[in-house]
Short mmCIF file of C-alpha atoms in Angstrom, two decimals:
data_model
loop_
_atom_site.label_atom_id
_atom_site.label_comp_id
_atom_site.label_asym_id
_atom_site.label_seq_id
_atom_site.Cartn_x
_atom_site.Cartn_y
_atom_site.Cartn_z
CA UNK H 9 197.39 166.71 -14.13
CA UNK H 10 195.75 163.65 -13.98
CA UNK H 11 197.20 162.43 -16.98
CA UNK H 12 200.74 164.17 -16.45
CA UNK H 13 200.75 161.77 -12.87
CA UNK H 14 199.82 158.26 -14.95
CA UNK H 15 202.47 159.52 -17.49
CA UNK H 16 204.64 159.63 -15.04
CA UNK H 17 204.11 155.82 -13.36
CA UNK H 18 204.72 154.75 -16.92
CA UNK H 19 207.78 155.94 -17.11
CA UNK H 20 209.26 154.57 -13.39
CA UNK H 21 207.37 151.13 -14.93
CA UNK H 22 204.45 150.99 -12.83
CA UNK H 23 201.25 149.52 -13.65
CA UNK H 24 197.90 151.66 -13.36
CA UNK H 25 196.89 150.54 -9.35
CA UNK H 26 193.33 152.21 -10.02
CA UNK H 27 192.67 149.69 -12.25
CA UNK H 28 193.14 146.63 -10.31
CA UNK H 29 192.66 148.56 -6.82
CA UNK H 30 188.45 148.86 -8.46
CA UNK H 31 188.78 145.02 -9.27
CA UNK H 32 189.81 144.08 -6.05
CA UNK H 33 186.57 146.05 -4.37
CA UNK H 34 184.07 144.78 -6.59
CA UNK H 35 185.83 141.11 -5.51
CA UNK H 36 185.62 142.44 -2.17
CA UNK H 37 181.83 143.38 -2.14
CA UNK H 38 181.03 140.11 -4.17
CA UNK H 39 182.89 138.16 -1.15
CA UNK H 40 180.73 139.98 1.23
CA UNK H 41 177.80 139.05 -1.11
CA UNK H 42 178.76 135.23 -0.38
CA UNK H 43 179.81 135.49 3.06
CA UNK H 44 176.09 136.89 3.33
CA UNK H 45 174.67 134.62 1.68
CA UNK H 46 176.56 131.48 3.69
CA UNK H 47 175.35 133.33 7.03
CA UNK H 48 171.74 133.31 5.94
CA UNK H 49 171.33 129.50 4.94
CA UNK H 50 173.20 128.97 8.35
CA UNK H 51 170.48 130.83 10.10
CA UNK H 52 173.06 133.76 11.44
CA UNK H 53 171.48 136.48 9.63
CA UNK H 54 167.61 136.33 8.92
CA UNK H 55 166.48 135.58 5.62
CA UNK H 56 164.36 139.61 5.53
CA UNK H 57 167.84 141.18 6.80
CA UNK H 58 169.92 139.08 4.74
CA UNK H 59 168.17 140.72 1.62
CA UNK H 60 168.02 144.66 3.17
CA UNK H 61 171.66 143.88 3.38
CA UNK H 62 172.54 142.40 0.07
CA UNK H 63 170.88 145.70 -1.29
CA UNK H 64 174.07 147.50 0.36
CA UNK H 65 177.38 145.30 -0.39
CA UNK H 66 175.72 145.42 -4.33
CA UNK H 67 175.14 149.10 -4.52
CA UNK H 68 179.23 149.27 -2.99
CA UNK H 69 180.55 146.30 -5.78
CA UNK H 70 177.88 148.54 -8.59
CA UNK H 71 180.20 151.79 -6.91
CA UNK H 72 183.45 149.83 -7.73
CA UNK H 73 182.43 149.23 -11.37
CA UNK H 74 181.83 152.51 -11.88
CA UNK H 75 184.93 153.58 -10.83
CA UNK H 76 186.81 151.00 -12.89
CA UNK H 77 184.64 152.24 -15.91
CA UNK H 78 185.94 155.96 -15.03
CA UNK H 79 189.62 154.77 -15.04
CA UNK H 80 189.35 152.71 -17.84
CA UNK H 81 188.49 155.93 -20.07
CA UNK H 82 191.97 157.76 -19.38
CA UNK H 83 194.01 155.21 -18.24
CA UNK H 84 197.44 155.69 -20.48
CA UNK H 85 198.47 151.77 -19.24
CA UNK H 86 196.43 148.92 -18.21
CA UNK H 87 197.45 145.43 -16.58
CA UNK H 88 195.70 143.67 -19.52
CA UNK H 89 193.50 144.81 -22.43
CA UNK H 90 190.48 146.86 -21.94
CA UNK H 91 188.28 144.98 -23.42
CA UNK H 92 189.53 141.96 -21.34
CA UNK H 93 189.45 144.30 -18.05
CA UNK H 94 185.40 144.99 -18.91
CA UNK H 95 184.88 141.53 -19.57
CA UNK H 96 186.07 140.67 -16.33
CA UNK H 97 184.15 143.14 -14.23
CA UNK H 98 181.34 142.41 -16.24
CA UNK H 99 181.49 139.29 -15.03
CA UNK H 100 182.67 139.73 -11.25
CA UNK H 101 179.05 141.78 -11.53
CA UNK H 102 177.30 138.88 -12.93
CA UNK H 103 178.71 136.85 -9.52
CA UNK H 104 177.33 139.37 -7.63
CA UNK H 105 173.97 139.88 -9.30
CA UNK H 106 172.75 136.23 -9.14
CA UNK H 107 174.50 136.28 -5.49
CA UNK H 108 171.39 139.34 -4.66
CA UNK H 109 168.77 136.95 -6.74
CA UNK H 110 169.51 133.77 -4.52
CA UNK H 111 169.36 135.91 -1.50
CA UNK H 112 166.19 137.61 -2.96
CA UNK H 113 164.30 134.09 -3.63
CA UNK H 114 165.39 132.51 -0.69
CA UNK H 115 163.68 135.12 1.33
CA UNK H 116 160.41 134.83 -1.58
CA UNK H 117 160.62 131.02 -1.06
CA UNK H 118 161.08 130.40 2.24
CA UNK H 119 162.70 127.08 1.34
CA UNK H 120 163.50 124.74 4.79
CA UNK H 121 167.18 123.31 5.15
CA UNK H 122 169.21 125.65 2.86
CA UNK H 123 172.19 124.24 4.56
CA UNK H 124 172.23 121.95 1.48
CA UNK H 125 173.25 124.90 -0.60
CA UNK H 126 176.42 125.16 1.99
CA UNK H 127 178.99 123.30 -0.31
CA UNK H 128 178.00 125.10 -3.41
CA UNK H 129 178.63 128.44 -1.40
CA UNK H 130 182.14 127.00 -0.27
CA UNK H 131 182.93 126.58 -3.42
CA UNK H 132 181.51 130.49 -4.69
CA UNK H 133 183.86 131.65 -2.00
CA UNK H 134 187.15 130.02 -3.23
CA UNK H 135 186.41 130.85 -6.69
CA UNK H 136 186.75 134.67 -5.48
CA UNK H 137 189.51 134.09 -3.64
CA UNK H 138 191.63 132.34 -6.62
CA UNK H 139 190.04 135.43 -8.93
CA UNK H 140 191.51 137.79 -6.16
CA UNK H 141 194.36 136.11 -6.19
CA UNK H 142 194.65 136.48 -10.46
CA UNK H 143 194.24 140.54 -9.96
CA UNK H 144 196.82 140.49 -7.74
CA UNK H 145 199.04 138.70 -9.69
CA UNK H 146 198.62 141.21 -12.63
CA UNK H 147 201.22 143.69 -11.35
CA UNK H 148 203.46 141.60 -8.86
CA UNK H 149 203.77 137.91 -10.33
CA UNK H 150 202.21 138.03 -14.01
CA UNK H 151 203.38 134.43 -14.44
CA UNK H 152 201.24 133.40 -11.84
CA UNK H 153 197.91 134.82 -13.50
CA UNK H 154 196.95 131.38 -15.14
CA UNK H 155 197.57 129.31 -12.43
CA UNK H 156 195.07 131.35 -10.42
CA UNK H 157 192.96 131.50 -13.21
CA UNK H 158 192.89 127.79 -14.02
CA UNK H 159 191.97 127.40 -9.99
CA UNK H 160 188.86 129.74 -10.32
CA UNK H 161 188.04 127.94 -13.29
CA UNK H 162 188.00 124.37 -11.75
CA UNK H 163 185.45 126.25 -9.01
CA UNK H 164 182.89 126.76 -11.25
CA UNK H 165 183.44 123.47 -12.71
CA UNK H 166 182.70 121.90 -9.42
CA UNK H 167 179.46 124.00 -9.03
CA UNK H 168 178.27 122.92 -12.24
CA UNK H 169 178.65 119.31 -10.97
CA UNK H 170 177.25 119.87 -7.37
CA UNK H 171 174.63 121.55 -9.13
CA UNK H 172 173.87 118.37 -11.42
CA UNK H 173 173.96 115.96 -8.18
CA UNK H 174 171.37 118.77 -6.73
CA UNK H 175 169.11 118.62 -9.52
CA UNK H 176 169.01 114.65 -9.54
CA UNK H 177 168.31 114.26 -6.33
CA UNK H 178 165.50 117.38 -6.40
CA UNK H 179 163.84 114.81 -9.42
CA UNK H 180 164.36 111.67 -7.58
CA UNK H 181 161.64 113.18 -5.45
CA UNK H 182 158.05 114.08 -5.09
CA UNK H 183 158.12 117.05 -7.45
CA UNK H 184 156.18 119.21 -4.54
CA UNK H 185 156.71 123.09 -4.63
CA UNK H 186 159.56 123.03 -2.23
CA UNK H 187 160.99 121.17 -4.60
CA UNK H 188 160.75 123.34 -7.47
CA UNK H 189 161.87 126.55 -5.22
CA UNK H 190 165.15 124.43 -4.46
CA UNK H 191 165.79 123.95 -7.99
CA UNK H 192 165.45 128.06 -8.81
CA UNK H 193 168.11 128.27 -5.77
CA UNK H 194 170.44 125.80 -6.91
CA UNK H 195 169.90 126.89 -10.24
CA UNK H 196 171.12 130.81 -9.08
CA UNK H 197 174.32 129.05 -7.64
CA UNK H 198 175.15 127.37 -10.81
CA UNK H 199 174.41 130.86 -12.76
CA UNK H 200 177.31 132.37 -10.21
CA UNK H 201 180.09 129.63 -10.93
CA UNK H 202 179.10 130.47 -14.81
CA UNK H 203 180.26 133.78 -14.12
CA UNK H 204 183.36 132.82 -12.02
CA UNK H 205 184.54 130.55 -14.83
CA UNK H 206 183.51 133.67 -16.96
CA UNK H 207 185.71 135.97 -15.25
CA UNK H 208 188.38 133.25 -14.87
CA UNK H 209 188.63 133.32 -18.88
CA UNK H 210 188.69 136.87 -19.11
CA UNK H 211 191.42 137.41 -16.97
CA UNK H 212 193.49 134.15 -18.61
CA UNK H 213 192.99 135.78 -21.64
CA UNK H 214 193.88 138.63 -21.51
CA UNK H 215 197.06 137.57 -19.47
CA UNK H 216 197.69 135.20 -22.79
CA UNK H 217 198.10 138.39 -24.83
CA UNK H 218 200.59 140.46 -22.84
#
């Protein structure tokens, strides 16, 4: 019956919306994780509380990813190639995992003056927004997907530049234990930026093949 409903959707020209919904669910959890990290560095949420909340958010993201993998097994039509959808989902998962590591390590390291990380997290949120736009546009505005992907890619590059400036600042001072902890945290956010760029590549590659 499930396959029959999907066959009817295919014949009526509709894409398999369950796949895009699962991706958007993943991205929603990932954005929630980014906003939690922002609230933590701003002091609105304590480090211990943020660590605990992030575990719940990560679980939600993992559920959405499992849903996408299950839907891919029986989908008759996909908005882009299955391989590119899987790559996209995996990269989004990498973004959330790295945000989880950032929050966890902040909890462990107790680094002071975490507001320095706010500009990087701003770019992370912008990158997730661009990926959301790209996923929504897969079915409704395919011609806009490449533009959305490029915007996400730009945020990844911006995070990389900010990381380099932060590393230069850290290494220009005394290499104390606090400085090394800051280096580890800013490195986590660079990894987030790399994963956003990889997600942008996956959706752009898939869009080009259509």
